[in-house]
Amino acid sequence: MDGTIYLSDYTPYPFDLDQVHLTFRLAPSATRVLARLHLTPKGEGASLHLDGEDLKLISLGIDGTALQPADYLMTETGLTVHAAALPEGAFTLETEVEIAPNANTALEGLYMSNGMYCTQCEAEGFRKITFYPDRPDVMARFHVRIEGDLPVLLSNGNAGASGQGWAEWDDPWPKPAYLFALVAGDLVATSGKFTTKSGLEVDLNIWVRPGDEDRCDFALESLVRSMVWDEEAYGREYDLSVFNLVAVDDFNMGAMENKGLNIFNSKLVLASPETATDTDYMRIEAVIGHEYFHNWTGDRITCRDWFQLCLKEGLTVFRDQSFTRDVRLGPVKRIEDAATLRTRQFREDQGPLAHPPRPNHYREINNFYTVTVYEKGAEIVGMLKRLAGDEGYRRALDLYFDRHDGQACTIEDWLKVFEDVTGRDLSQFALWYTSAGTPHLKVTDTYADGRYTLTFRQSTPPTPGEAEKAPRHIPIALGLLDLQGREVLSTQLLEMTEEEQSFSFDVAEKPVPSILRDFSAPVVLQREQSPEEQAFLLAHDTDGFNRWEAGRSLAQRTLIDMTTGAEPAPAYLEAIGNLLADDTLEPAFIAHCLALPGEDELAQAIFAAGGTPDPDAIHAARNALSKAIATTHETRLAALYDALEVKGPYSPDAEPAGKRGLRLACLSLLTKLDGGTRAKALFDQANNMTESFGALSILIRAGLGQEASQAFRNRWQDNRLVMDKWFMVEVAACPPESAVSRARELAQDSAFDWKNPNRFRALVGGLTANHAGFHAKDGSGYAFLADWLIKLDPMNPQTAARMSTSFETWRRYDATRQQMIREELTRITETRGLSRDLSEMSQRLLG
Ligand code: PHE
Ligand code: ZN
């Protein structure tokens, strides 16, 4: 493919860049950027290549002398100074360019959001700011001067001198350009202080637009909790005298870990009980943690090249997941993370976009910020931790920080610290990084003469470009239970390395195995199991994840049978009754058990089992099972609903949030029977967004939401973030037969500001989240998505490309739907002037 970049082509940059001086003269349509780069050639005879896009070159010189046109070559992607024009030894290159932040709608580089200047440089946005070796293995110290008439002028590092209309910043830590940031605006801070274990005093500031400062307390508290946790759990301390965090309304992603100056999508900062749900609070804390943890895993130790992205992302996601488990959710966190991985990452592996956590080629790196790189990357770190043990893991991480601080590293460097600490050979394990696809693990068992034997057989379905798959090194956590539900074998780690392998245990009677405890490896477990055995594990398994998992597979099996006309399985309904009656269980755990597998997940399961999913039948089956649960257990659900009411002022803590979660799950079921009485009452009385929005979603889903929806909109029309929720739920929860028409209607709404990524994702993503609505038989959902991708692409290619992944499941469906999706994808690929982002995606999607 043209323009494809290969890992195997990596070569080091031929110059060292130790110091960078940048001056910004801010103006919306004509910002000047002056850069002085202090460069030293590593060898002889190399020409100097700098990346640069959409830059107007004003001047270019070396050591105070202007370059002549014959000295360099400028193209659309950069500038090359010929070797002959370079002095011997070290020199300073000086450039001045002009850029137009107010015309930057792609939100990459320097752009404007609501009157404020901000930057987004990962992955390759810095080249839209100035000519520079824009690659992560070039690390330099930055000194920045900002001139502009806005009151707050921020960049990375520690504050330097400042005066009316200007400010200087010094970052003592060498960093790649993708971690550069600048913010200028009329902003107010919510501030705090933190003293590190070694006694460094740090000022903490959460910067927002005036009017938003009353919704920053939780973000600040989360930041402090993150700093404490990283000192405790990883021995990592903060390393600057200030940590600034800024909320912006227009942002393509969640947040960004720029050194000492994190920039966040405002939805991941701003929270008050009236405007944010329990889930929002949880995500804010997790993402604040994530970006903060990047300071060590990302900033201090960065990636050699973008193929190594999961070196920082997989590890940092693993760290944020551990943080949330430790400070908030406890064991149910693992259920949530494993469930997300299976619905989203397994789905990616099953389709045309499947790729290894460390890919070996790409056209547009922005297209590789994926669930595979992030979430599967985190699972791999989790497996390493299981193999090394808690203590071995800590030693490996200590060695990683010791050995590689200040470096740009590879996955090989990372694996090597585990090899050195544990003495293991991880060459087979490395396949988890370099090979794509989800291994399937077939399990059979036998019992004879007091010996119980489990036999595992692994195979990985082919993925694009990878037909043959070698066996992986799979850690399988196993426990055995007797028929009274007692553990006869507590959790053991089996290590599978062959294609087929057996493990035997001496036990007095045939046990019930609990396999892949805590979801010890990201694989699909295939095992013939009776509904009775699943119900037994749901009642007795001593491993929380597998207990939930047993109920999950029971629900899945029942639902799949129901899509072809079966009645709800009595074993399942009975098991749910037992759960509801068990007051030793945590509400959050019961809520997770009550939640039925989503429609997309069911479609994935049907396809994986060789069938063709019918979206309408899936939707109907899910409704019917909910109704059956409600009818069978009405009394218990109603009693629970009353008992779970959380009184007093709102707190986002895990315990009340767990109660609210279970209470809303009960409400959703009860609404199948009570005509919406309870949901309407809750909507009217709610004093927090969790219950207000929860009740609204339930009403809309039941087709009873008109009045509540209107009231909600009237109340919140001036709050952007809440209005995003409204757009989303209006379409996502809408009965499928009217989802596309509702989406079309809302796309005409004056409040639909499609250039704002959050609003775009709310509406268009709302439709794709409505499985049966998006897959409407007439193809209208597909056409709607394609129209909007084509419209958004010239403005914001990153967000357009990201949203195109909704098409990745097309091979699952019947021939007519497949044909319709292929036509839409073809229409996209044939659009003139398509971005590299969307063009790569649509071509890969077509396969
Ligand atoms: N590096 C960011 C994170 O994971 C994500 C990001 C990527 C943000 C690219 C913006 C652009 O924390
Ligand atoms: Zn990250």
mmCIF file of C-alpha atoms in Angstrom, residues 39-204:
data_model
loop_
_atom_site.group_PDB
_atom_site.id
_atom_site.type_symbol
_atom_site.label_atom_id
_atom_site.label_comp_id
_atom_site.label_asym_id
_atom_site.label_seq_id
_atom_site.Cartn_x
_atom_site.Cartn_y
_atom_site.Cartn_z
ATOM 1 C CA LEU A 39 21.586 19.929 16.999
ATOM 2 C CA THR A 40 24.690 17.745 17.001
ATOM 3 C CA PRO A 41 25.335 15.268 14.191
ATOM 4 C CA LYS A 42 25.934 11.705 15.382
ATOM 5 C CA GLY A 43 28.112 10.891 12.380
ATOM 6 C CA GLU A 44 29.215 12.450 9.153
ATOM 7 C CA GLY A 45 27.463 13.393 5.963
ATOM 8 C CA ALA A 46 23.824 13.178 7.005
ATOM 9 C CA SER A 47 21.319 15.675 5.656
ATOM 10 C CA LEU A 48 18.882 17.145 8.171
ATOM 11 C CA HIS A 49 15.259 16.162 7.785
ATOM 12 C CA LEU A 50 12.532 17.962 9.714
ATOM 13 C CA ASP A 51 8.832 17.177 9.598
ATOM 14 C CA GLY A 52 6.443 20.026 8.890
ATOM 15 C CA GLU A 53 2.888 20.277 7.545
ATOM 16 C CA ASP A 54 0.676 23.257 6.742
ATOM 17 C CA LEU A 55 3.397 25.677 7.853
ATOM 18 C CA LYS A 56 4.122 28.986 6.172
ATOM 19 C CA LEU A 57 7.887 29.402 6.274
ATOM 20 C CA ILE A 58 8.930 32.939 7.164
ATOM 21 C CA SER A 59 12.634 32.444 7.733
ATOM 22 C CA LEU A 60 15.230 29.720 8.025
ATOM 23 C CA GLY A 61 18.823 29.995 9.158
ATOM 24 C CA ILE A 62 21.733 28.246 10.799
ATOM 25 C CA ASP A 63 23.893 29.890 13.474
ATOM 26 C CA GLY A 64 22.564 33.338 12.560
ATOM 27 C CA THR A 65 22.929 33.064 8.772
ATOM 28 C CA ALA A 66 19.938 32.700 6.476
ATOM 29 C CA LEU A 67 19.864 29.605 4.265
ATOM 30 C CA GLN A 68 19.701 30.003 0.488
ATOM 31 C CA PRO A 69 16.994 28.224 -1.570
ATOM 32 C CA ALA A 70 19.630 25.833 -2.931
ATOM 33 C CA ASP A 71 20.535 24.743 0.599
ATOM 34 C CA TYR A 72 17.290 22.948 1.317
ATOM 35 C CA LEU A 73 14.276 21.236 -0.131
ATOM 36 C CA MET A 74 10.741 21.832 1.087
ATOM 37 C CA THR A 75 7.828 19.474 0.388
ATOM 38 C CA GLU A 76 4.273 19.059 1.700
ATOM 39 C CA THR A 77 5.546 16.918 4.547
ATOM 40 C CA GLY A 78 8.772 18.593 5.579
ATOM 41 C CA LEU A 79 12.038 20.240 4.983
ATOM 42 C CA THR A 80 15.453 18.763 4.256
ATOM 43 C CA VAL A 81 18.639 20.765 4.665
ATOM 44 C CA HIS A 82 21.306 19.248 2.426
ATOM 45 C CA ALA A 83 24.375 17.883 4.158
ATOM 46 C CA ALA A 84 26.580 20.312 2.261
ATOM 47 C CA ALA A 85 24.769 23.268 3.825
ATOM 48 C CA LEU A 86 25.383 22.061 7.371
ATOM 49 C CA PRO A 87 28.382 23.170 9.403
ATOM 50 C CA GLU A 88 30.693 20.606 10.926
ATOM 51 C CA GLY A 89 29.824 19.708 14.500
ATOM 52 C CA ALA A 90 27.041 21.199 16.592
ATOM 53 C CA PHE A 91 24.864 24.029 15.291
ATOM 54 C CA THR A 92 21.637 25.912 15.958
ATOM 55 C CA LEU A 93 18.870 25.850 13.409
ATOM 56 C CA GLU A 94 16.481 28.797 13.536
ATOM 57 C CA THR A 95 13.075 28.844 11.905
ATOM 58 C CA GLU A 96 10.087 31.112 11.946
ATOM 59 C CA VAL A 97 6.732 29.918 10.677
ATOM 60 C CA GLU A 98 3.165 31.159 10.613
ATOM 61 C CA ILE A 99 0.133 29.028 11.412
ATOM 62 C CA ALA A 100 -3.601 29.648 11.744
ATOM 63 C CA PRO A 101 -5.005 28.059 14.909
ATOM 64 C CA ASN A 102 -8.509 29.360 14.246
ATOM 65 C CA ALA A 103 -8.677 27.460 10.965
ATOM 66 C CA ASN A 104 -7.580 24.208 12.568
ATOM 67 C CA THR A 105 -10.708 22.048 12.750
ATOM 68 C CA ALA A 106 -8.822 18.744 12.876
ATOM 69 C CA LEU A 107 -7.920 19.548 16.518
ATOM 70 C CA GLU A 108 -4.357 18.397 15.963
ATOM 71 C CA GLY A 109 -1.453 20.819 16.450
ATOM 72 C CA LEU A 110 -2.310 24.293 17.817
ATOM 73 C CA TYR A 111 -6.043 25.016 17.649
ATOM 74 C CA MET A 112 -8.744 27.053 19.296
ATOM 75 C CA SER A 113 -11.617 25.897 21.438
ATOM 76 C CA ASN A 114 -14.111 28.457 22.775
ATOM 77 C CA GLY A 115 -11.659 31.326 22.563
ATOM 78 C CA MET A 116 -8.764 29.494 24.131
ATOM 79 C CA TYR A 117 -5.620 28.224 22.460
ATOM 80 C CA CYS A 118 -4.623 24.640 23.061
ATOM 81 C CA THR A 119 -2.511 21.933 21.506
ATOM 82 C CA GLN A 120 -2.735 18.243 20.784
ATOM 83 C CA CYS A 121 0.533 16.795 19.517
ATOM 84 C CA GLU A 122 0.292 13.033 19.943
ATOM 85 C CA ALA A 123 0.941 11.314 17.712
ATOM 86 C CA GLU A 124 2.235 13.593 14.951
ATOM 87 C CA GLY A 125 0.680 16.979 15.608
ATOM 88 C CA PHE A 126 3.836 18.880 16.505
ATOM 89 C CA ARG A 127 4.816 19.008 12.843
ATOM 90 C CA LYS A 128 1.796 21.287 12.362
ATOM 91 C CA ILE A 129 3.356 23.745 14.817
ATOM 92 C CA THR A 130 6.923 24.010 13.611
ATOM 93 C CA PHE A 131 9.587 22.199 11.558
ATOM 94 C CA TYR A 132 10.922 19.493 13.819
ATOM 95 C CA PRO A 133 12.092 15.855 13.994
ATOM 96 C CA ASP A 134 8.607 14.787 15.066
ATOM 97 C CA ARG A 135 9.375 11.255 16.273
ATOM 98 C CA PRO A 136 9.278 9.936 19.824
ATOM 99 C CA ASP A 137 12.916 8.839 19.985
ATOM 100 C CA VAL A 138 14.151 12.428 19.646
ATOM 101 C CA MET A 139 14.042 13.763 23.202
ATOM 102 C CA ALA A 140 15.002 17.322 24.087
ATOM 103 C CA ARG A 141 14.734 19.905 26.856
ATOM 104 C CA PHE A 142 12.176 22.578 25.986
ATOM 105 C CA HIS A 143 12.241 26.245 26.892
ATOM 106 C CA VAL A 144 9.060 28.031 25.840
ATOM 107 C CA ARG A 145 8.079 31.694 25.694
ATOM 108 C CA ILE A 146 4.441 32.576 25.036
ATOM 109 C CA GLU A 147 3.347 36.054 24.017
ATOM 110 C CA GLY A 148 -0.368 36.754 23.919
ATOM 111 C CA ASP A 149 -3.006 38.984 25.469
ATOM 112 C CA LEU A 150 -4.766 36.229 27.395
ATOM 113 C CA PRO A 151 -4.475 36.081 31.184
ATOM 114 C CA VAL A 152 -3.308 32.480 31.532
ATOM 115 C CA LEU A 153 -0.353 31.246 29.469
ATOM 116 C CA LEU A 154 0.797 27.671 30.153
ATOM 117 C CA SER A 155 3.309 25.204 28.838
ATOM 118 C CA ASN A 156 5.193 22.155 30.117
ATOM 119 C CA GLY A 157 7.528 22.022 33.082
ATOM 120 C CA ASN A 158 8.139 24.659 35.726
ATOM 121 C CA ALA A 159 7.049 28.287 35.453
ATOM 122 C CA GLY A 160 9.824 30.703 34.536
ATOM 123 C CA ALA A 161 9.739 34.477 34.261
ATOM 124 C CA SER A 162 6.490 36.184 33.272
ATOM 125 C CA GLY A 163 5.015 39.619 32.812
ATOM 126 C CA GLN A 164 2.059 41.414 31.291
ATOM 127 C CA GLY A 165 1.302 39.555 28.045
ATOM 128 C CA TRP A 166 4.067 36.963 28.232
ATOM 129 C CA ALA A 167 5.235 33.944 30.196
ATOM 130 C CA GLU A 168 8.148 31.539 30.028
ATOM 131 C CA TRP A 169 8.282 27.858 30.901
ATOM 132 C CA ASP A 170 11.179 25.494 31.414
ATOM 133 C CA ASP A 171 10.883 21.763 31.256
ATOM 134 C CA PRO A 172 13.976 20.147 32.797
ATOM 135 C CA TRP A 173 12.988 16.654 31.592
ATOM 136 C CA PRO A 174 13.957 15.705 28.045
ATOM 137 C CA LYS A 175 10.846 14.753 26.112
ATOM 138 C CA PRO A 176 9.671 13.943 22.616
ATOM 139 C CA ALA A 177 7.640 16.576 20.779
ATOM 140 C CA TYR A 178 4.378 14.639 21.126
ATOM 141 C CA LEU A 179 4.403 15.560 24.834
ATOM 142 C CA PHE A 180 4.657 19.284 24.140
ATOM 143 C CA ALA A 181 1.666 21.391 25.157
ATOM 144 C CA LEU A 182 0.607 25.010 25.211
ATOM 145 C CA VAL A 183 -2.589 26.511 26.585
ATOM 146 C CA ALA A 184 -3.603 30.176 26.582
ATOM 147 C CA GLY A 185 -6.945 31.467 27.706
ATOM 148 C CA ASP A 186 -9.181 33.181 30.148
ATOM 149 C CA LEU A 187 -9.128 30.401 32.698
ATOM 150 C CA VAL A 188 -9.660 29.894 36.414
ATOM 151 C CA ALA A 189 -7.982 27.300 38.590
ATOM 152 C CA THR A 190 -9.107 25.075 41.396
ATOM 153 C CA SER A 191 -5.850 24.540 43.247
ATOM 154 C CA GLY A 192 -4.292 22.288 45.810
ATOM 155 C CA LYS A 193 -0.916 21.195 47.086
ATOM 156 C CA PHE A 194 0.841 17.879 47.275
ATOM 157 C CA THR A 195 4.079 16.958 48.987
ATOM 158 C CA THR A 196 5.847 13.947 47.524
ATOM 159 C CA LYS A 197 7.397 11.244 49.678
ATOM 160 C CA SER A 198 10.785 12.861 49.143
ATOM 161 C CA GLY A 199 9.431 16.229 50.224
ATOM 162 C CA LEU A 200 8.992 17.986 46.889
ATOM 163 C CA GLU A 201 6.152 20.517 47.144
ATOM 164 C CA VAL A 202 3.892 20.523 44.129
ATOM 165 C CA ASP A 203 1.196 23.030 43.164
ATOM 166 C CA LEU A 204 -1.812 21.355 41.604
#
